[in-house]
Coordinates of C-alpha atoms in Angstrom, one line a residue:
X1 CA 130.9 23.3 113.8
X2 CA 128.4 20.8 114.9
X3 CA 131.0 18.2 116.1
X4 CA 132.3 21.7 118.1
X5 CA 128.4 22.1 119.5
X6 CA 128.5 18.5 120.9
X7 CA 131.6 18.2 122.5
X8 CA 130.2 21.0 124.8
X9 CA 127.0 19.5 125.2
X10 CA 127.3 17.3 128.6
X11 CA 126.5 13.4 127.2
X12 CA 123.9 12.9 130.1
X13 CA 121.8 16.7 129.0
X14 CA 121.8 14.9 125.3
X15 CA 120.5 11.8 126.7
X16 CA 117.6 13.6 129.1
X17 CA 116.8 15.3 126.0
X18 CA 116.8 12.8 123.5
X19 CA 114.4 10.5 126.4
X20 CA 112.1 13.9 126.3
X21 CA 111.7 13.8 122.9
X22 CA 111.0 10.0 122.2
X23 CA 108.3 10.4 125.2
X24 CA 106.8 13.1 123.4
X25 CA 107.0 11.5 120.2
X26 CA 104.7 8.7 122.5
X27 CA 102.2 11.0 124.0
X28 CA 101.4 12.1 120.6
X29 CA 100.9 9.0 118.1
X30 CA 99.0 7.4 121.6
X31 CA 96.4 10.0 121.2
X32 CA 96.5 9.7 117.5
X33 CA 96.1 6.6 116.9
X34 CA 93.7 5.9 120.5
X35 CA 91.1 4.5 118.1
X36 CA 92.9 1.4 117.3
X37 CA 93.4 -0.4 121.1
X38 CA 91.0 -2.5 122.3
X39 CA 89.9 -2.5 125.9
X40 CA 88.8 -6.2 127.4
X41 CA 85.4 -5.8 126.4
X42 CA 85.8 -5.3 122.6
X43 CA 85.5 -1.7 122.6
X44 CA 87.7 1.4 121.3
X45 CA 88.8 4.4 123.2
X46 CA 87.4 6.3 120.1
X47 CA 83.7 4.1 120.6
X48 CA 84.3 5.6 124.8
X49 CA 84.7 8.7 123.6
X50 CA 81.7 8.6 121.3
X51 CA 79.6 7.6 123.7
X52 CA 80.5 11.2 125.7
X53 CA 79.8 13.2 122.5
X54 CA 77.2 12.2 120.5
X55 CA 78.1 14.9 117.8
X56 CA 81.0 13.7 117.6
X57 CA 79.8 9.8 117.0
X58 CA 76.9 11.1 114.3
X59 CA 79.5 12.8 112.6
X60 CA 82.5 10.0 112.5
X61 CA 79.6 7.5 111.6
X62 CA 78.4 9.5 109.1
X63 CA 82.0 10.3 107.7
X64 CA 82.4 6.5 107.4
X65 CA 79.8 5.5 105.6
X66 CA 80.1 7.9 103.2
X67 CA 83.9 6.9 102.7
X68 CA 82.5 3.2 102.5
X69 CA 80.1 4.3 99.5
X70 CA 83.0 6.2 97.7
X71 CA 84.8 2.9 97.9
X72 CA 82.4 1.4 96.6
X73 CA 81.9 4.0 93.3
X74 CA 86.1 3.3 93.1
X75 CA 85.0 -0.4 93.2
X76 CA 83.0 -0.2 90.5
X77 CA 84.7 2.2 88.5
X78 CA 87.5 -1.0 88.3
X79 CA 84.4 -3.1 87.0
X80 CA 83.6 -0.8 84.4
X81 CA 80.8 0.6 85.8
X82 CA 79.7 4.1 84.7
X83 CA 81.0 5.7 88.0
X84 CA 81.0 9.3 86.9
X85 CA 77.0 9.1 85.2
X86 CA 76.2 7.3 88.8
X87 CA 77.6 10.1 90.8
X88 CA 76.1 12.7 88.9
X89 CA 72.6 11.2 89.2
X90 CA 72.2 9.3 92.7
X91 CA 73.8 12.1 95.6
X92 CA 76.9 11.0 97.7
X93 CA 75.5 12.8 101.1
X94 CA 74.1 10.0 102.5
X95 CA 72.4 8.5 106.7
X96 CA 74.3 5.6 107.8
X97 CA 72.9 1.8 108.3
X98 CA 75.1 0.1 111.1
X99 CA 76.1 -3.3 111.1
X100 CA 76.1 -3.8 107.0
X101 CA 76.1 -6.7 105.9
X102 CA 79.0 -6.7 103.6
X103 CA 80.2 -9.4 100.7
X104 CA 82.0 -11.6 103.4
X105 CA 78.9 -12.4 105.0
X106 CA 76.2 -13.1 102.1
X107 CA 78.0 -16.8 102.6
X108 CA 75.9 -16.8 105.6
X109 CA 72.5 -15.8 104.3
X110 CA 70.8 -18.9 104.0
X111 CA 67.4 -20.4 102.7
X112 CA 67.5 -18.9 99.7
X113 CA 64.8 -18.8 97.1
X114 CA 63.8 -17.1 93.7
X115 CA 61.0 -14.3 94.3
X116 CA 60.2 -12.4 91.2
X117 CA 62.3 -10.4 88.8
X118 CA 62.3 -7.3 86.4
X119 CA 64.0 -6.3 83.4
X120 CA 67.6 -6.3 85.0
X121 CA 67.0 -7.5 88.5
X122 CA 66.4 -10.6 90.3
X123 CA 65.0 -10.8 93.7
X124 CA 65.7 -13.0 96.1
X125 CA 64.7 -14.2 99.7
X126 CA 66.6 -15.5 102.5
X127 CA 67.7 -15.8 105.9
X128 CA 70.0 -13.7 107.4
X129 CA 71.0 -14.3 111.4
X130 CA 66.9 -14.9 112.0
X131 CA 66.2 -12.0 110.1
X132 CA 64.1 -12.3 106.4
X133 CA 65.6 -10.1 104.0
X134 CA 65.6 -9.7 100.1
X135 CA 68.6 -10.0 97.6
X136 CA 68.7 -7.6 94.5
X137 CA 71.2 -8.8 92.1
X138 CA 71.7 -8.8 88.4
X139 CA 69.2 -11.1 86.7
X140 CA 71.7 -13.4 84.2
X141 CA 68.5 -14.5 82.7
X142 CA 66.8 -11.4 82.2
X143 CA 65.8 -9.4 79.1
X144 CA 68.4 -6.5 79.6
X145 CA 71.2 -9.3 79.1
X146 CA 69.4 -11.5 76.4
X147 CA 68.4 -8.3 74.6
X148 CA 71.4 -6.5 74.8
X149 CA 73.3 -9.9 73.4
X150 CA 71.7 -10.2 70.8
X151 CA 72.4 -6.5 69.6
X152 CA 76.2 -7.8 69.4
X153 CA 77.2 -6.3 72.4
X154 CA 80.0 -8.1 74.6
X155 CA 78.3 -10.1 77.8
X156 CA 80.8 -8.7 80.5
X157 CA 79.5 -4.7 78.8
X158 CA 76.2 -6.0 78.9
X159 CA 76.1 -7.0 82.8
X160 CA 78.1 -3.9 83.3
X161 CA 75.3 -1.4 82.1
X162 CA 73.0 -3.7 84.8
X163 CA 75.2 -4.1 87.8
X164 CA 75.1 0.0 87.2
X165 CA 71.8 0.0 87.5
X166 CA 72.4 -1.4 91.3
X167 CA 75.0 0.4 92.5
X168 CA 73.1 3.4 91.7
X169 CA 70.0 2.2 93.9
X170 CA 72.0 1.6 97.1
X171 CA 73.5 5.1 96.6
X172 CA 70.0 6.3 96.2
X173 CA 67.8 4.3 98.9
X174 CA 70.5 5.7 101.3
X175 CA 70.4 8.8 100.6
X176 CA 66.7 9.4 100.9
X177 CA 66.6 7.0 104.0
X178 CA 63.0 7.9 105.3
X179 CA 60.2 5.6 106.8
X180 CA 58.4 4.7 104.1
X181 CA 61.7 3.9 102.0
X182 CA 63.4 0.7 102.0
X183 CA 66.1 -0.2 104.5
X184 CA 69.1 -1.5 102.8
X185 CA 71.1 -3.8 105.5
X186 CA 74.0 -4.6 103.0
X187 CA 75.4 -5.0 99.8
X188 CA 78.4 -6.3 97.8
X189 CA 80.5 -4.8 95.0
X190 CA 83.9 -6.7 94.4
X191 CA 86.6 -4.9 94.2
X192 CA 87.9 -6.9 91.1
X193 CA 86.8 -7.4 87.6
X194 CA 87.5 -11.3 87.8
X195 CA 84.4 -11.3 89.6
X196 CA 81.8 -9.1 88.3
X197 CA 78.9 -11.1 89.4
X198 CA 79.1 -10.6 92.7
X199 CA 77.0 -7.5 92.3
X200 CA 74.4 -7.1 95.2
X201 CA 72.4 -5.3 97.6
X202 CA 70.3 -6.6 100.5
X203 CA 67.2 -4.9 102.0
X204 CA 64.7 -5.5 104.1
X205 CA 62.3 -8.0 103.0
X206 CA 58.6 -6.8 102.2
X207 CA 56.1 -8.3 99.9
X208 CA 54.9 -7.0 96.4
X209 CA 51.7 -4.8 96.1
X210 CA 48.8 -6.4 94.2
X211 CA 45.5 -4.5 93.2
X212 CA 43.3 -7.3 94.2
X213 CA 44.9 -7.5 97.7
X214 CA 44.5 -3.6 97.9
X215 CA 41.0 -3.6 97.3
X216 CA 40.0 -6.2 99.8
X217 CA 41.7 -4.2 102.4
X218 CA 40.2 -2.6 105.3
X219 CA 39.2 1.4 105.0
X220 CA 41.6 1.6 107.8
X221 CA 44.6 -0.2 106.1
X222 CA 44.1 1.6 102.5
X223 CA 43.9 5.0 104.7
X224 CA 47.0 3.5 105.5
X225 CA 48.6 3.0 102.3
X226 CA 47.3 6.5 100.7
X227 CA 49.0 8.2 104.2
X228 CA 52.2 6.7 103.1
X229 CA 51.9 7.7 99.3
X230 CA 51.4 11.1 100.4
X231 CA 54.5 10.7 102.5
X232 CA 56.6 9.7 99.8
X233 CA 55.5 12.2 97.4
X234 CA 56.1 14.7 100.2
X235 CA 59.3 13.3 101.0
X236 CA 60.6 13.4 96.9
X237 CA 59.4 17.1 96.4
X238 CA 61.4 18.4 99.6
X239 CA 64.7 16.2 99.4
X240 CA 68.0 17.6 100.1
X241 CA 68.9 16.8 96.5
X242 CA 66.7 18.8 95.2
X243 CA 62.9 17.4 93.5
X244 CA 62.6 13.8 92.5
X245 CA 61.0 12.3 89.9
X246 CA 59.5 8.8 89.7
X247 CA 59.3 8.4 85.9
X248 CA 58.4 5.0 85.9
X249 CA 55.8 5.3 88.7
X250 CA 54.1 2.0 89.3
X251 CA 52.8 -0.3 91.7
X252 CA 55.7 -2.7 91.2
X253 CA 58.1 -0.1 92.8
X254 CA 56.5 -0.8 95.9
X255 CA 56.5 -3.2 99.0
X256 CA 54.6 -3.7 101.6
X257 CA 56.4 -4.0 105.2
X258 CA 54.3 -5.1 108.5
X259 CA 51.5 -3.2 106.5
X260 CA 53.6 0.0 105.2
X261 CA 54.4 1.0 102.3
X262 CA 57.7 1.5 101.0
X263 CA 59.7 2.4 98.1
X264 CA 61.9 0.1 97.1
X265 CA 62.5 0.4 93.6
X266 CA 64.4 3.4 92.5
X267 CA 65.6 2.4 88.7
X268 CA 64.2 5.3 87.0
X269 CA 64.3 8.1 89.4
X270 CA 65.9 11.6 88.3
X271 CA 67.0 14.5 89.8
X272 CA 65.9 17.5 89.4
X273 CA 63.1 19.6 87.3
X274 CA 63.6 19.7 83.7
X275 CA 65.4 22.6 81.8
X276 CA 63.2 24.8 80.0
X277 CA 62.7 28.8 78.2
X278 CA 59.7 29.2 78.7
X279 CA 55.9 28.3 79.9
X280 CA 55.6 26.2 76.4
X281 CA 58.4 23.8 77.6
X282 CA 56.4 22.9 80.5
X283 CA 53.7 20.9 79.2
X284 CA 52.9 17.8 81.0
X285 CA 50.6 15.8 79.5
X286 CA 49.4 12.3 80.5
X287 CA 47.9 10.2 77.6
X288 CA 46.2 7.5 80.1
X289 CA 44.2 10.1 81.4
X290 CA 43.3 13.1 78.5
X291 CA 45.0 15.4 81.1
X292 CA 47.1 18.2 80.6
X293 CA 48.6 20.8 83.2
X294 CA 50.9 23.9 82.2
X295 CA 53.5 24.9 84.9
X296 CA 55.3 27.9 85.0
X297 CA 58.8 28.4 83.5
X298 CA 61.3 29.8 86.6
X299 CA 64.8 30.2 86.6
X300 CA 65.3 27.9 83.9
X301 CA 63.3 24.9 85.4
X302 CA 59.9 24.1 85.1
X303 CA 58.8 24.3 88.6
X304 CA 57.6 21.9 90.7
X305 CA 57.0 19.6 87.5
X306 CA 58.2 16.2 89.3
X307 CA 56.2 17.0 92.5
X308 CA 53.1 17.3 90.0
X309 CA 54.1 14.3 87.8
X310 CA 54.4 12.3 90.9
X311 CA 51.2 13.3 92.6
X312 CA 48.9 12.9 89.2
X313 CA 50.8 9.0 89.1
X314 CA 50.0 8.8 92.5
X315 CA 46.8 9.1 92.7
X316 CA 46.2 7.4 89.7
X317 CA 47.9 3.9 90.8
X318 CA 47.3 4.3 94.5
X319 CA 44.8 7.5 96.3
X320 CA 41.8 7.9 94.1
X321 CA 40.2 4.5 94.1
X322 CA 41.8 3.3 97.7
X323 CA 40.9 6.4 99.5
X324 CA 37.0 7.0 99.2
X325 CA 35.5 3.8 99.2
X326 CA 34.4 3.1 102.8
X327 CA 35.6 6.0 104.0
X328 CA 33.6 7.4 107.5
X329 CA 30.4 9.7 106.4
X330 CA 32.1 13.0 108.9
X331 CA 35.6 12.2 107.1
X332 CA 34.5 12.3 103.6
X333 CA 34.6 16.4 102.9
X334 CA 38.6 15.9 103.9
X335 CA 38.7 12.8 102.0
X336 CA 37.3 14.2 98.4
X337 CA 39.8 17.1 99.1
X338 CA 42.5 15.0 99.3
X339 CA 41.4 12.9 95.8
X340 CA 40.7 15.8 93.9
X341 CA 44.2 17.0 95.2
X342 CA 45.9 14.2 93.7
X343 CA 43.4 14.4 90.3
X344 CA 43.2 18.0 89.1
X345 CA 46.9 18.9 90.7
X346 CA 45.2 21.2 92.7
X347 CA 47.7 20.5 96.2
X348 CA 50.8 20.6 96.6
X349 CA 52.4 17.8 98.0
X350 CA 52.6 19.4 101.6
X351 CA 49.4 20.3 101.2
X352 CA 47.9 17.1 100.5
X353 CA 50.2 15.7 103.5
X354 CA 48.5 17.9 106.1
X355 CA 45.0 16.9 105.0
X356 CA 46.2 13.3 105.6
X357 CA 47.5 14.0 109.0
X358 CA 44.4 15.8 109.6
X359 CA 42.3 12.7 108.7
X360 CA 44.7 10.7 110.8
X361 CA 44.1 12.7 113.8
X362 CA 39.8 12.4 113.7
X363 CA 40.3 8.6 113.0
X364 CA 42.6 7.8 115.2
X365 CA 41.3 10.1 118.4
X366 CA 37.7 9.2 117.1
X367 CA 37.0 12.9 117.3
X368 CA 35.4 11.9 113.7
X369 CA 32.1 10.5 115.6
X370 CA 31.2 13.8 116.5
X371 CA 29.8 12.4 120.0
X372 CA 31.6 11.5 123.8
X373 CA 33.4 8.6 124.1
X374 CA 32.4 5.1 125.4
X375 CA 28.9 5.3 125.7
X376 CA 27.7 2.1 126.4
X377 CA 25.4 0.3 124.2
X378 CA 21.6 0.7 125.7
X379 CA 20.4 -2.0 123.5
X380 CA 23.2 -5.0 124.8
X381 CA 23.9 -7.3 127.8
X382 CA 27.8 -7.3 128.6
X383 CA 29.5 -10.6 129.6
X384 CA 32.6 -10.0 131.2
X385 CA 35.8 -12.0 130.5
X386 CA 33.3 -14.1 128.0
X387 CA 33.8 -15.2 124.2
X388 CA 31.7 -17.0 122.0
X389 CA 35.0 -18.4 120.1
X390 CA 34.9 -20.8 117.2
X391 CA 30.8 -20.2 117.1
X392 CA 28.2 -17.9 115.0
X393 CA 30.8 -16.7 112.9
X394 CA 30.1 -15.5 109.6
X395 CA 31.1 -13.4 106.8
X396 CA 30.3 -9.8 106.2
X397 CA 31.1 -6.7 104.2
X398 CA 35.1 -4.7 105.1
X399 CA 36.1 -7.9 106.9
X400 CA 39.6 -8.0 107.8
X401 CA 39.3 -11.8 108.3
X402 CA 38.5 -14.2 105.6
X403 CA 36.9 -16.7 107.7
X404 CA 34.6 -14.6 109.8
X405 CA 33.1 -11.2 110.5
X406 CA 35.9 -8.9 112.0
X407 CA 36.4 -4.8 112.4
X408 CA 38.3 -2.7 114.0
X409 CA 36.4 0.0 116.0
X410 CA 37.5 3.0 117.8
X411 CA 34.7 1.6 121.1
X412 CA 32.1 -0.4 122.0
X413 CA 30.1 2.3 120.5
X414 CA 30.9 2.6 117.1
X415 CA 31.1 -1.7 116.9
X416 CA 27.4 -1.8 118.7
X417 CA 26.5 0.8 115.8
X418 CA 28.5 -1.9 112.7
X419 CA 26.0 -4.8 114.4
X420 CA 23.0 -2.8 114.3
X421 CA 23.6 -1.9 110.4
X422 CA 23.9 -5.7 109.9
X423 CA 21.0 -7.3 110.1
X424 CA 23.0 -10.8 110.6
X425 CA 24.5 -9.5 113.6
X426 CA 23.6 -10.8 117.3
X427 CA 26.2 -9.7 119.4
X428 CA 30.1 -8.9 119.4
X429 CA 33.0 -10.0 121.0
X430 CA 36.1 -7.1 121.9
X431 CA 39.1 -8.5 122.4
X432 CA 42.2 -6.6 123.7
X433 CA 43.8 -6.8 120.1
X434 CA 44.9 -3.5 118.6
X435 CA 45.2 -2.6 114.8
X436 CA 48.2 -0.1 113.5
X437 CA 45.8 2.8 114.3
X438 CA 45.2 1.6 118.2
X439 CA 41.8 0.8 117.2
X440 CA 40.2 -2.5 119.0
X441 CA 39.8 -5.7 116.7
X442 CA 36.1 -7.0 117.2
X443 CA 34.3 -10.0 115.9
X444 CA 30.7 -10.3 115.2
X445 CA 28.2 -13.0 116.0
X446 CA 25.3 -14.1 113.9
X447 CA 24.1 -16.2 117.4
X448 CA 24.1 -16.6 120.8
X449 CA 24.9 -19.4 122.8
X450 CA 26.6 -20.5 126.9
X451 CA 29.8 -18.2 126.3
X452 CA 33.2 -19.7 127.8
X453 CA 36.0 -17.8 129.6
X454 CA 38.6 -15.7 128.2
X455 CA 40.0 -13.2 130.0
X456 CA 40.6 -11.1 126.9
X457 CA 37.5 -10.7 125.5
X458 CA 34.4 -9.3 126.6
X459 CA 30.9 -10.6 124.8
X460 CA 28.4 -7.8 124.1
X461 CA 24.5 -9.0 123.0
X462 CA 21.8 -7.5 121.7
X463 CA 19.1 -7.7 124.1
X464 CA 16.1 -7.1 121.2

């Protein structure tokens, strides 16, 4: 029958048709597969098309990186890793970083050297294309692996149970990208089990956050640091994953980058509010303090217990004793608020949040003063495009300089108001520096002498 069908059909109609279909066949793996061809420039049809549509390019980024971090839970699931405990506890929903660095290019991160290191972690710094970043990776040395040895257990297991550890914090620190969280630029999880140390992450570098270095701080910069505490409380109480619990909260799970504060270590965070029956199974007690708070039974959770847990640890490591000391006299009714917030668990996290952006918003538009702006100083002679630089310097109370006597102000007002509080203080010099806040950087004078030029200063004197 068929050979009957094609003797009819004319040999040029079957060759027209069979031309049709191979150009159609064309037409349609071209736009398929448009992705893959590269103009002269580098660029795809698909990155052209992005450009048009930025929907579409948030959501084909997004798509990838998530496929990237499921490859890398498969990865690890050859190593041994715990895969199915990591996806259950860190979420798989997740912003994308571009340009990762991947484990072909930690060969070119150079200038390595040791930093510190925890219980399963070792930190590294180094240089990567210019740019300083830190390198988590499974400490060799460290008390996991020597304590887990010695119980009998098999090295390769032991490293396992560690390298876990790390996979589940670049699922994590992704996954609650925010501001005041870490950026991770990279990381490395071969995909064989021949080499099982490869295990690593990069971030951004930042450096470690010490109570005495705290304390000497500025009002301004420890307003700083509580404002970003507040943020990441904020940020772990509203997540997309539901609550967030620090349960390790401590001041070693922090960094400080260009003067912000960041989480970067998320070990020992859980998901979710605990199970409960009722208000009895809600308890939370906290033996460092004598405190205890009872929180309502709902649904089966006891709610808002991490939001609460992390506040209380919050203020205890960071907001209570940074906050009031120093504080402005006009901001100090918002300020106690705000400590008493984090101490009796008497905010919520949002709560507490808008206080802080309250405060923010009288300091920085020095509505705080309570008075018009830039009066000028009665009591001083101004000397324009003048500096008394290298002279009458001396040391003084909230100095953000170690060598001299320097504050930020909000204008020449509030700093002629600092040198008439100080009976060492002469005069003042404003230069055009700027602190996070937008606040002017000015240096006091015990003394007066010939000023020299500078056209980015101006000297102010006290005339009595």
């Amino acid at each position: 029958m068929l050979k009957l069908l094609l003797r009819r059909i004319s040999p040029w109609k079957l060759f027209l048709s069979s031309v049709m279909v191979v150009l159609c066949l064309n037409v349609t793996l071209h736009r398929r597969f448009a992705g893959l061809e590269w103009d002269e420039k580098g660029s795809s049809m698909w990155d052209r098309k992005e450009l048009r549509n930025p929907k579409l390019r948030a959501s084909s980024i997004h798509g990838t990186f998530e496929n990237r971090l499921r490859k890398l839970m498969e990865k690890s699931t050859e190593n041994g890793l715990d895969v199915i405990k990591i996806q259950k506890e860190a979420p798989m929903s997740v912003s994308y970083a571009e340009n990762l660095i991947e484990c072909d290019d930690f060969v070119n991160i150079s200038k390595r050297t040791y930093l510190e290191s925890g219980w399963t972690k070792a930190v590294y710094r180094g240089d990567y294309r210019g740019l300083p970043v830190a390198i988590k990776t499974v400490d060799v040395r460290g008390q996991h692996l020597r304590s887990c040895v010695a119980k009998g257990h098999i090295y390769k297991d032991c490293y396992h149970q560690a390298a876990q550890n790390i996979v589940k914090e670049i699922v994590v620190l992704q996954a609650i990208a925010h501001e005041n969280v870490i950026k991770v630029l990279g990381f490395c999880v071969p995909g064989t089990s021949s080499n099982i140390q490869g295990v690593a992450m990069v971030t951004e570098l930042g450096d470690s956050v010490d109570l005495i270095k705290l304390l000497q701080m500025s009002w301004e910069d420890r307003f700083r640091i509580s404002y970003d505490v507040s943020s990441i409380i904020e940020l772990m109480a509203t997540s997309n994953y539901g609550s967030i619990a620090m349960n390790d909260f401590r001041r070693q799970q922090f960094v400080l980058v260009n003067g912000s504060l960041k989480l970067s270590d998320v070990d020992d965070v859980g998901f979710g509010d605990p199970a409960c029956v009722n208000d009895n199974d809600c308890a939370m007690h906290f033996s460092s303090s004598n405190f205890t708070q009872r929180i309502p039974c709902e649904k089966g959770r006891c709610s808002s217990y991490n939001e609460k847990k992390n506040l209380f640890n919050g203020g205890r490591h960071f907001t209570t004793f940074l906050l009031p000391h120093g504080a402005p006299e006009s901001l100090r009714p918002l300020v106690d608020r705000v400590v008493a917030g984090y101490s009796n668990l008497t905010l919520n996290s949002h709560q507490i949040l808008r206080l802080m952006k309250k405060i923010k918003n009288l300091y920085m538009t020095g509505k705080y003063l309570n008075r018009p702006k830039q009066q000028f100083p009665k009591d001083y002679q101004l000397y324009q495009l003048s500096d008394l630089h290298g002279k009458f310097d001396y040391r003084c109370r909230l100095s953000l300089s170690g060598t001299g006597c320097t504050r930020s102000a909000f204008d020449v007002m509030e700093a002629a108001t600092f040198c008439d509080a100080d009976p060492d203080c002469r005069g003042f010099v404003v230069s055009k520096q700027k602190t996070w806040s937008g606040r002017m950087l000015v240096h006091f004078k015990s003394g007066f002498d010939h000023p020299t030029q500078n056209t980015d200063t101006s000297l102010f004197v006290r005339i009595t």
